[in-house]
Amino acid sequence: FNVINLVIFIWFTVPLARLVQWIAPVPPAPPGIQPQYLDKMYLEQPALALDQVRRELVRVGGLVDNMVHRSLHVAMRGTEADARELEKADDEVDELYEKIIVFLGELSQRELVGEQPLDLSRFVGIANYLENIGDVISKDMLAVLHKRHSNMVFVSDSTRSVLEPIEQEVHRAFLKTLAALETGDVGEALDAIESKGAVNELATEATSHLAHRLVADAPSRVEAFEIETDIIENLRRINTYCRRIARLTIDHHDGKQAVAAS
């Protein structure tokens, strides 16, 4: 009997599947990038909701990290296609940023206790600084690329060799900050904060190198100097935002420890 039923109904599998899809169609996925950790059901438990926000911020930080890692190469040697990829990445960061801020706004209407209002404010700040870093790259660093193209400026290997250590230190500090946000390791955040001295020292050395090249008999040397010093300033701004995120991460961790101790 079972075998006969199987033989009969196996031929109706596809039509039945189509009937089910017609009766209860699966809604299409919303366009654009979507949060992975934010859900309105968490709003009823603010502690859990805040931790979900932290996880989403780490995810956004990963997208920003990819932009930071690529920004110097794109500014110095990139094409218009590279620029469009960075702009698309920044659009995704902006979309997630808006959704995080809306979620935090809804959470602020719930009954928050202890450190929760401060953590909410800290996470707003972290989201703002991550979005600021994306804007520095998508607007200011890409402005360098467009200026380089319009003035037909080529960044020499010697200049590249003094700019890359700055980018590497800035990127290292950002990774430290991201690790602190993800794991709560205050030591990582402190390392990121202390990167200011190294970044400033490397920036000073690079600017001095570029200034010496101004006396060289090279085409577009003034335009090249402006472009290359813009790159240095943009990298320093990224590091500033990174250190601000690290400080807020330390405040968040210290607040959690204080609550646990009480």
Coordinates of C-alpha atoms in Angstrom, one line a residue:
F1 CA 0.0 0.0 0.0
N2 CA 2.8 2.5 1.0
V3 CA 4.8 1.6 -2.1
I4 CA 1.7 2.2 -4.4
N5 CA 1.0 5.6 -2.6
L6 CA 4.6 6.6 -3.1
V7 CA 4.5 5.7 -6.8
I8 CA 1.3 7.6 -7.3
F9 CA 2.1 10.8 -5.3
I10 CA 5.7 11.2 -6.4
W11 CA 4.5 12.5 -9.7
F12 CA 2.5 15.3 -7.9
T13 CA 5.5 16.6 -5.9
V14 CA 6.3 19.5 -8.2
P15 CA 2.7 20.6 -8.7
L16 CA 2.1 20.4 -5.0
A17 CA 5.2 22.5 -4.2
R18 CA 4.0 25.1 -6.7
L19 CA 0.6 25.1 -5.1
V20 CA 2.1 25.7 -1.6
Q21 CA 4.3 28.5 -3.0
W22 CA 1.2 30.1 -4.6
I23 CA -0.8 29.9 -1.4
A24 CA 2.0 31.1 0.9
P25 CA 4.6 32.9 -1.3
V26 CA 8.0 33.6 0.2
P27 CA 8.4 37.4 0.4
P28 CA 11.3 38.8 -1.6
A29 CA 14.4 39.8 0.3
P30 CA 14.6 43.5 0.9
P31 CA 17.1 45.3 -1.3
G32 CA 20.5 46.3 -0.1
I33 CA 22.6 45.0 2.8
Q34 CA 20.7 44.0 5.9
P35 CA 21.7 43.7 9.6
Q36 CA 22.6 40.2 10.8
Y37 CA 22.1 40.7 14.5
L38 CA 19.4 43.3 14.9
D39 CA 15.9 42.2 15.5
K40 CA 13.0 44.0 17.2
M41 CA 12.3 41.0 19.4
Y42 CA 15.6 41.9 21.3
L43 CA 14.2 45.3 22.3
E44 CA 12.3 43.7 25.1
Q45 CA 15.6 42.7 26.7
P46 CA 17.8 45.8 26.6
A47 CA 21.0 44.0 27.8
L48 CA 20.7 41.4 25.0
A49 CA 19.7 44.2 22.5
L50 CA 22.9 46.1 23.3
D51 CA 25.1 43.1 22.9
Q52 CA 23.4 42.5 19.5
V53 CA 24.2 46.1 18.6
R54 CA 27.9 45.5 19.6
R55 CA 28.0 42.5 17.3
E56 CA 26.5 44.5 14.4
L57 CA 29.1 47.2 15.1
V58 CA 31.9 44.6 14.8
R59 CA 30.4 43.5 11.5
V60 CA 30.4 47.1 10.2
G61 CA 33.9 47.5 11.5
G62 CA 34.9 44.6 9.3
L63 CA 33.5 46.4 6.2
V64 CA 35.3 49.5 7.2
D65 CA 38.5 47.6 7.8
N66 CA 38.4 46.4 4.2
M67 CA 38.1 50.0 3.1
V68 CA 41.0 51.1 5.2
H69 CA 43.2 48.4 3.9
R70 CA 42.5 49.3 0.3
S71 CA 42.4 53.1 0.6
L72 CA 46.1 53.9 0.2
H73 CA 46.5 51.7 -2.9
V74 CA 43.4 53.1 -4.5
A75 CA 44.5 56.7 -3.8
M76 CA 48.0 56.2 -5.2
R77 CA 47.5 53.7 -8.0
G78 CA 43.8 53.0 -8.3
T79 CA 41.5 53.3 -11.2
E80 CA 37.9 54.7 -11.5
A81 CA 36.7 51.1 -11.2
D82 CA 38.5 50.8 -7.9
A83 CA 36.9 54.1 -6.8
R84 CA 33.4 52.8 -7.6
E85 CA 34.1 49.7 -5.5
L86 CA 35.1 51.8 -2.5
E87 CA 32.0 54.0 -3.0
K88 CA 29.8 50.9 -3.0
A89 CA 31.4 49.6 0.2
D90 CA 30.8 53.0 1.8
D91 CA 27.1 52.8 0.7
E92 CA 26.8 49.5 2.6
V93 CA 28.4 51.0 5.7
D94 CA 26.0 53.9 5.5
E95 CA 23.0 51.6 5.2
L96 CA 24.0 49.5 8.2
Y97 CA 24.8 52.7 10.1
E98 CA 21.3 54.1 9.6
K99 CA 19.7 50.8 10.7
I100 CA 21.9 50.7 13.8
I101 CA 20.9 54.2 14.7
V102 CA 17.2 53.5 14.2
F103 CA 17.5 50.4 16.3
L104 CA 19.2 52.3 19.1
G105 CA 16.6 55.0 18.9
E106 CA 13.9 52.5 19.4
L107 CA 15.9 50.9 22.3
S108 CA 16.2 54.3 24.0
Q109 CA 12.4 54.3 24.4
R110 CA 12.6 51.2 26.6
E111 CA 13.3 51.1 30.3
L112 CA 17.1 51.1 30.6
V113 CA 19.0 50.6 33.9
G114 CA 22.5 51.0 35.3
E115 CA 25.1 51.5 32.5
Q116 CA 22.7 50.7 29.7
P117 CA 21.9 54.4 28.8
L118 CA 25.6 55.1 28.8
D119 CA 26.3 52.1 26.6
L120 CA 23.6 53.1 24.2
S121 CA 25.3 56.5 23.9
R122 CA 28.7 54.9 23.5
F123 CA 27.4 52.7 20.7
V124 CA 25.9 55.7 18.9
G125 CA 29.4 57.3 19.1
I126 CA 31.1 54.2 17.8
A127 CA 28.7 53.9 14.9
N128 CA 29.3 57.6 14.1
Y129 CA 33.0 57.2 14.1
L130 CA 32.9 54.1 11.9
E131 CA 30.7 56.0 9.5
N132 CA 33.1 59.0 9.6
I133 CA 36.0 56.7 8.6
G134 CA 34.1 55.4 5.7
D135 CA 33.4 59.0 4.6
V136 CA 37.1 60.0 4.9
I137 CA 37.9 57.1 2.5
S138 CA 34.9 57.4 0.1
K139 CA 35.1 61.2 -0.2
D140 CA 38.5 62.6 0.8
M141 CA 40.7 59.7 -0.3
L142 CA 38.8 59.3 -3.5
A143 CA 39.1 63.0 -4.1
V144 CA 42.9 62.5 -4.0
L145 CA 42.5 59.8 -6.7
H146 CA 40.4 62.0 -8.9
K147 CA 42.8 64.9 -8.4
R148 CA 45.7 62.6 -9.3
H149 CA 44.0 61.6 -12.5
S150 CA 43.0 65.1 -13.6
N151 CA 46.6 66.4 -12.9
M152 CA 48.2 63.3 -14.4
V153 CA 50.3 62.9 -11.2
F154 CA 52.2 59.6 -10.7
V155 CA 53.2 58.7 -7.1
S156 CA 56.8 57.5 -7.2
D157 CA 58.0 54.3 -5.5
S158 CA 60.2 56.4 -3.1
T159 CA 57.1 58.3 -1.9
R160 CA 55.1 55.2 -1.8
S161 CA 57.7 53.7 0.6
V162 CA 57.2 56.5 3.1
L163 CA 53.4 56.5 2.9
E164 CA 52.9 52.8 3.3
P165 CA 54.3 52.6 6.8
I166 CA 51.7 55.2 7.9
E167 CA 48.9 53.2 6.4
Q168 CA 50.1 50.0 8.0
E169 CA 50.3 51.6 11.4
V170 CA 46.8 53.1 11.0
H171 CA 45.4 49.8 9.8
R172 CA 47.1 47.9 12.7
A173 CA 45.5 50.3 15.2
F174 CA 42.1 49.9 13.6
L175 CA 42.4 46.1 13.8
K176 CA 43.3 46.5 17.5
T177 CA 40.3 48.6 18.1
L178 CA 38.0 46.1 16.3
A179 CA 39.4 43.3 18.4
A180 CA 38.8 45.2 21.6
L181 CA 35.2 45.9 20.6
E182 CA 34.7 42.2 19.7
T183 CA 36.4 40.6 22.7
G184 CA 36.4 43.3 25.4
D185 CA 40.2 43.2 25.6
V186 CA 41.2 46.6 27.0
G187 CA 44.8 46.0 26.2
E188 CA 44.0 46.0 22.5
A189 CA 42.1 49.3 22.8
L190 CA 45.0 50.8 24.7
D191 CA 47.5 49.7 22.0
A192 CA 45.2 51.5 19.5
I193 CA 45.2 54.7 21.5
E194 CA 48.9 54.6 21.9
S195 CA 49.3 54.4 18.1
K196 CA 49.0 58.2 17.9
G197 CA 52.7 58.8 18.6
A198 CA 53.8 56.3 15.9
V199 CA 51.4 57.7 13.3
N200 CA 52.5 61.3 14.0
E201 CA 56.2 60.4 13.8
L202 CA 55.8 58.5 10.6
A203 CA 53.6 61.4 9.2
T204 CA 56.3 63.9 10.1
E205 CA 59.0 61.9 8.4
A206 CA 56.9 61.4 5.3
T207 CA 56.1 65.1 5.1
S208 CA 59.8 66.0 5.4
H209 CA 60.6 63.6 2.6
L210 CA 57.9 65.2 0.4
A211 CA 59.2 68.7 1.2
H212 CA 62.7 67.8 0.1
R213 CA 61.3 66.5 -3.2
L214 CA 59.8 70.0 -3.9
V215 CA 63.2 71.3 -5.0
A216 CA 63.6 68.5 -7.5
D217 CA 63.2 69.3 -11.1
A218 CA 60.1 67.2 -11.7
P219 CA 56.9 67.8 -13.5
S220 CA 53.8 68.6 -11.4
R221 CA 55.9 68.5 -8.2
V222 CA 53.7 71.0 -6.5
E223 CA 50.5 69.1 -7.4
A224 CA 52.2 65.9 -6.3
F225 CA 53.1 67.4 -3.0
E226 CA 49.5 68.6 -2.4
I227 CA 48.1 65.2 -3.3
E228 CA 50.6 63.2 -1.1
T229 CA 50.2 65.5 1.9
D230 CA 46.4 65.1 1.6
I231 CA 46.9 61.3 1.8
I232 CA 48.9 61.8 5.0
E233 CA 46.3 64.0 6.6
N234 CA 43.5 61.6 5.7
L235 CA 45.3 58.7 7.2
R236 CA 45.8 60.7 10.4
R237 CA 42.1 61.5 10.5
I238 CA 41.3 57.8 10.2
N239 CA 43.6 57.1 13.1
T240 CA 41.9 59.9 15.2
Y241 CA 38.5 58.3 14.7
C242 CA 40.0 54.9 15.5
R243 CA 41.4 56.1 18.8
R244 CA 38.0 57.6 19.7
I245 CA 36.3 54.3 19.1
A246 CA 39.0 52.6 21.3
R247 CA 38.2 55.0 24.2
L248 CA 34.5 54.4 24.0
T249 CA 35.2 50.6 23.9
I250 CA 37.3 51.0 27.1
D251 CA 34.4 53.0 28.7
H252 CA 31.9 50.2 27.8
H253 CA 34.1 47.5 29.2
D254 CA 34.9 49.4 32.4
G255 CA 31.2 50.1 32.8
K256 CA 30.4 46.3 32.5
Q257 CA 33.1 45.5 35.1
A258 CA 31.7 48.1 37.5
V259 CA 28.2 46.7 37.2
A260 CA 29.5 43.1 37.7
A261 CA 31.5 44.2 40.8
S262 CA 28.4 45.8 42.3

